[in-house]
mmCIF file of C-alpha atoms in Angstrom:
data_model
loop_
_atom_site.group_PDB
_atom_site.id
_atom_site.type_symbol
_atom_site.label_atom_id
_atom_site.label_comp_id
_atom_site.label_asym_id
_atom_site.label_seq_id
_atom_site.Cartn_x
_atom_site.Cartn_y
_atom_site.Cartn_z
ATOM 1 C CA UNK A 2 -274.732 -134.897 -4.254
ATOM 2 C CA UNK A 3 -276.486 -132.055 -5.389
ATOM 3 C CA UNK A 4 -273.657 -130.039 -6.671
ATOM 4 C CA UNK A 5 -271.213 -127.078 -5.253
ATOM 5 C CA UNK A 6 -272.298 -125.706 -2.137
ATOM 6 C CA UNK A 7 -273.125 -121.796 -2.106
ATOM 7 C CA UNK A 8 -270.123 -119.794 -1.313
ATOM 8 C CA UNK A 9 -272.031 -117.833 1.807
ATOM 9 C CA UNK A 10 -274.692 -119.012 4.058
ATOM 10 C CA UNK A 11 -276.918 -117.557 6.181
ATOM 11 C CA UNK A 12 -277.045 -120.125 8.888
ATOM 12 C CA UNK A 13 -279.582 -118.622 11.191
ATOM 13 C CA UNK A 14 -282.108 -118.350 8.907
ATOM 14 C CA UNK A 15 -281.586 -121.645 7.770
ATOM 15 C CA UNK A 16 -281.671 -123.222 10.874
ATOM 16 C CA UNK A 17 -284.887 -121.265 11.761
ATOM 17 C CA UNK A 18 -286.191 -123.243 8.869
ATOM 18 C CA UNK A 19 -284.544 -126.937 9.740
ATOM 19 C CA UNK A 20 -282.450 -127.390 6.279
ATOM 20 C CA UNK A 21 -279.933 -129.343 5.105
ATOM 21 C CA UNK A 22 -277.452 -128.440 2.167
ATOM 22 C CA UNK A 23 -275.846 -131.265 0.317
ATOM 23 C CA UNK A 24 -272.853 -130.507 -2.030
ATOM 24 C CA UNK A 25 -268.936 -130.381 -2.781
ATOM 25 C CA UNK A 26 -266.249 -128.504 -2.846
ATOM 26 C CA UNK A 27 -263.054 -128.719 -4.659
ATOM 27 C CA UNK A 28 -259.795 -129.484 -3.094
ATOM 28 C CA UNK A 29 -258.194 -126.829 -4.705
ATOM 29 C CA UNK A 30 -260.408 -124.299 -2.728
ATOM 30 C CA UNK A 31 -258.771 -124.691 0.099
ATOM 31 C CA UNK A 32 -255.809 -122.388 0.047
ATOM 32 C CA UNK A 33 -254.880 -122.878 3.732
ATOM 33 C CA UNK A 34 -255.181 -126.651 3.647
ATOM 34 C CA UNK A 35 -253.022 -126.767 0.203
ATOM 35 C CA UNK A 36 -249.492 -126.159 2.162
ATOM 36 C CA UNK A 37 -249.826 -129.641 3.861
ATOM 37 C CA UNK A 38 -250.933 -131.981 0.858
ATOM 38 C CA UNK A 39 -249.339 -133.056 -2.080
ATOM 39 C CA UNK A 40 -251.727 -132.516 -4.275
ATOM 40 C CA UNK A 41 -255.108 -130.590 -4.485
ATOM 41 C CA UNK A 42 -257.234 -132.397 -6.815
ATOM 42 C CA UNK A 43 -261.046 -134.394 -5.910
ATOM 43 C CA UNK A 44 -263.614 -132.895 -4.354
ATOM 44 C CA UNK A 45 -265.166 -133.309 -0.406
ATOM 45 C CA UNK A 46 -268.569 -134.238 0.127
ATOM 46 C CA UNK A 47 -270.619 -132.357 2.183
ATOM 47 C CA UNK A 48 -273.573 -132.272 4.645
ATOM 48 C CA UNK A 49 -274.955 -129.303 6.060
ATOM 49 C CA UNK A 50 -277.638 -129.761 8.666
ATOM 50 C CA UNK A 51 -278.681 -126.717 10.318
ATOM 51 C CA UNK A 52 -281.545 -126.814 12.873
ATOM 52 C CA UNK A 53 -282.756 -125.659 16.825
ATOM 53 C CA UNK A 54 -281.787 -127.895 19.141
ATOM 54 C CA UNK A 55 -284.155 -128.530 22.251
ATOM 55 C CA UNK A 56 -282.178 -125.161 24.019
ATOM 56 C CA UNK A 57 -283.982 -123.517 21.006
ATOM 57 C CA UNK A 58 -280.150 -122.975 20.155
ATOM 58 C CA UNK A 59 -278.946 -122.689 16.022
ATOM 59 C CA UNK A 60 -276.987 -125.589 15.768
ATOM 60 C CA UNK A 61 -275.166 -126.985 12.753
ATOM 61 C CA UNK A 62 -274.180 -130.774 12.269
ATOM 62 C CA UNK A 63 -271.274 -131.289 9.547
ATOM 63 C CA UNK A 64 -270.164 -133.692 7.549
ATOM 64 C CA UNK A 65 -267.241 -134.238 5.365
ATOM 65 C CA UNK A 66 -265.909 -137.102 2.875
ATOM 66 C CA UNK A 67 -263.168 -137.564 0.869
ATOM 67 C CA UNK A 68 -259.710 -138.107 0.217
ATOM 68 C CA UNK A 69 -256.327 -135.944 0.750
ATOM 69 C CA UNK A 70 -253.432 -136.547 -0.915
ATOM 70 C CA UNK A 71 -250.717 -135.907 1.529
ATOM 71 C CA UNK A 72 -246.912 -137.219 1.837
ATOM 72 C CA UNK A 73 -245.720 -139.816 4.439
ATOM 73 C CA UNK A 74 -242.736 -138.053 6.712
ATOM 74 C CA UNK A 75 -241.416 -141.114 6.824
ATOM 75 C CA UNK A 76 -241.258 -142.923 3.639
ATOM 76 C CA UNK A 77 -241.756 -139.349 1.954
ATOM 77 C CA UNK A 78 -243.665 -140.822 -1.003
ATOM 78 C CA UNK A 79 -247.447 -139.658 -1.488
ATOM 79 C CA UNK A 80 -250.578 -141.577 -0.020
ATOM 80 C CA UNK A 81 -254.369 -140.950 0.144
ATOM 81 C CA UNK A 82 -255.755 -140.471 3.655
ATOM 82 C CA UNK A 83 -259.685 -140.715 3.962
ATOM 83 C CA UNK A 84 -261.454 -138.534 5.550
ATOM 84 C CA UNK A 85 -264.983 -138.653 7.169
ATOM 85 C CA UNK A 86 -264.896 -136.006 9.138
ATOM 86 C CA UNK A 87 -268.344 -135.163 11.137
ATOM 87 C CA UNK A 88 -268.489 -131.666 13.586
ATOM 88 C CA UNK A 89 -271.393 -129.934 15.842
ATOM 89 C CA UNK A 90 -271.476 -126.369 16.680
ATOM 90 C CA UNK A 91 -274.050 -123.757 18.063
ATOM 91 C CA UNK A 92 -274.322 -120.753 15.845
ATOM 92 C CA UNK A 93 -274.224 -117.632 17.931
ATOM 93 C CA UNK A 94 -273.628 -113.526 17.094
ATOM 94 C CA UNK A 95 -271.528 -112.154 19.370
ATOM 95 C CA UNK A 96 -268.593 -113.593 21.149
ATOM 96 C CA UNK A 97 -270.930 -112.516 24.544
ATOM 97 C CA UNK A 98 -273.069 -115.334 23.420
ATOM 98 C CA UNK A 99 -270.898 -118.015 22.947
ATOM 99 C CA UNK A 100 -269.031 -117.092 26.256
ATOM 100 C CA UNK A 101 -272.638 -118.253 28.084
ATOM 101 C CA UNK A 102 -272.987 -121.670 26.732
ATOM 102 C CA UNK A 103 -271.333 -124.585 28.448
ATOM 103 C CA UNK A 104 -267.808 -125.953 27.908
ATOM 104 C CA UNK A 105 -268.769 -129.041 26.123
ATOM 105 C CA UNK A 106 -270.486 -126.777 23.186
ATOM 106 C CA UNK A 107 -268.376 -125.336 20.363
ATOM 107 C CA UNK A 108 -269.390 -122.090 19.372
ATOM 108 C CA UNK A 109 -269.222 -120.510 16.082
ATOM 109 C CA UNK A 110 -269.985 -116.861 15.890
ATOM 110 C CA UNK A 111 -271.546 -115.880 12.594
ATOM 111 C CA UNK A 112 -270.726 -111.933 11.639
ATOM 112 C CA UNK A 113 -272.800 -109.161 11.813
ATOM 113 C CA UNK A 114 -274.252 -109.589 8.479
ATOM 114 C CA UNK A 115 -275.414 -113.120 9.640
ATOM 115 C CA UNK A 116 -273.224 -114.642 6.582
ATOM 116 C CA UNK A 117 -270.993 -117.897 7.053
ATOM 117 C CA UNK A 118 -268.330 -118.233 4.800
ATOM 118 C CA UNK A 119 -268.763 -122.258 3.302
ATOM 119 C CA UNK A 120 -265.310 -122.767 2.632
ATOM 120 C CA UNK A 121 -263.992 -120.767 5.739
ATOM 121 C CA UNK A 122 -266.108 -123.195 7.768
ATOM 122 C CA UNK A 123 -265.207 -126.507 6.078
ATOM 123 C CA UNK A 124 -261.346 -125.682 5.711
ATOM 124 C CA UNK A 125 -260.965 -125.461 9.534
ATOM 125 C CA UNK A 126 -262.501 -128.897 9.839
ATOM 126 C CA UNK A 127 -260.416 -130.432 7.466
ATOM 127 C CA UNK A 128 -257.122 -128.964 9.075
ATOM 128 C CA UNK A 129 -258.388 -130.248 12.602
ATOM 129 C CA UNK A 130 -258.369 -133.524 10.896
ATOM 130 C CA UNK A 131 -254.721 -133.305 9.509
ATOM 131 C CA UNK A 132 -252.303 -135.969 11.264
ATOM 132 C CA UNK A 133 -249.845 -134.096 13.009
ATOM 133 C CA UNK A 134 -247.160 -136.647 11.158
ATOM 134 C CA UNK A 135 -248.594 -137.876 8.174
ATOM 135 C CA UNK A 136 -247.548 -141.284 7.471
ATOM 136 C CA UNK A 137 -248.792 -143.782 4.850
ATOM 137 C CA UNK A 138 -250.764 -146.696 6.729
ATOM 138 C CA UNK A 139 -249.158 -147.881 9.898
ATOM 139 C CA UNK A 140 -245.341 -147.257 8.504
ATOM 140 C CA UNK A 141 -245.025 -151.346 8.056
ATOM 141 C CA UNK A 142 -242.987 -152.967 5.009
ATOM 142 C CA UNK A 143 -242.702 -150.611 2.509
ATOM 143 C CA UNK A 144 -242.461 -147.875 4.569
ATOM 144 C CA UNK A 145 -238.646 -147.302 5.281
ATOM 145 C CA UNK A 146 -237.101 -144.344 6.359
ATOM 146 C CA UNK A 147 -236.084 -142.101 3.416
ATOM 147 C CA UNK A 148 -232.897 -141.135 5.069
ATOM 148 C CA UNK A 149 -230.079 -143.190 6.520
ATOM 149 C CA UNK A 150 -229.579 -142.697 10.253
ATOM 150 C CA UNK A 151 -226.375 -142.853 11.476
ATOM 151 C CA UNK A 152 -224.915 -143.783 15.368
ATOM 152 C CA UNK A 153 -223.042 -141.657 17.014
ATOM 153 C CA UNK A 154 -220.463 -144.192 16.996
ATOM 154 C CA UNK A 155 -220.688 -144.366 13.162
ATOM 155 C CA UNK A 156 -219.213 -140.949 13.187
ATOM 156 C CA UNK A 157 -215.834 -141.515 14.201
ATOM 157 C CA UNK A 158 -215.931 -139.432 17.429
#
């Protein structure tokens, strides 16, 4: 990797000129993603290739690697979940624009200033590919519940 990725982008102009950005960020960079992990430390990997597609569209092709610490719900102790995480969208400045492409495109609109904000971008991705119930492997042996759950005949109603 060639080192942290520039905080803003101008994504247009680099896919006018076909380039790809290599680089990492750190874990800890992601304040909306650090509610739902255990810990924040590593770094993601990250590929940035921004070019026209054959619509003469901006497009960008993502892709991220690396590991989250998160907690199983189940066992509640803390496990690593990979992540390689890869994402398409068509870079377009005004919501009018990216109401006119078709369903099966994801827009991204890109502000007035034609500046993308890297970690912005990347932190959605990565909360898209949260678990909605983290839980270490498949919850097999070793996984036990970390509470005892009682019958309702257990209750002595």
């Amino acid at each position: 990797m060639s080192g942290r990725l520039p905080v803003h982008l101008d994504p247009l102009s680099l896919a006018e000129r076909g380039r790809v950005i290599e680089g990492s960020v750190p874990i800890a960079a992601f304040k909306r993603l650090a509610p739902s992990l255990h810990r924040d430390r590593g770094d993601i990997a990250v590929t940035l290739r921004f070019e026209r597609d054959t619509g003469g569209r901006h497009v960008l092709h993502g892709e991220l690697d690396g590991q989250l610490e998160l907690v199983c719900q189940r066992c509640l102790t803390p496990f690593a979940l990979p992540i390689g995480r890869t994402f398409d969208v068509v870079l377009v400045e005004s919501l009018a624009a990216a109401d006119l492409l078709p369903e099966e495109l994801e827009p991204l609109v890109v502000d007035e200033r034609r500046s993308m904000h890297t970690v912005d971008l990347l932190e959605d991705e990565l909360i898209l590919a949260l678990p909605i119930v983290p839980r270490c492997g498949d919850g097999g042996p070793g996984c036990e519940t970390a509470v005892e759950v009682l019958a309702s005949e257990d209750l002595g109603g």
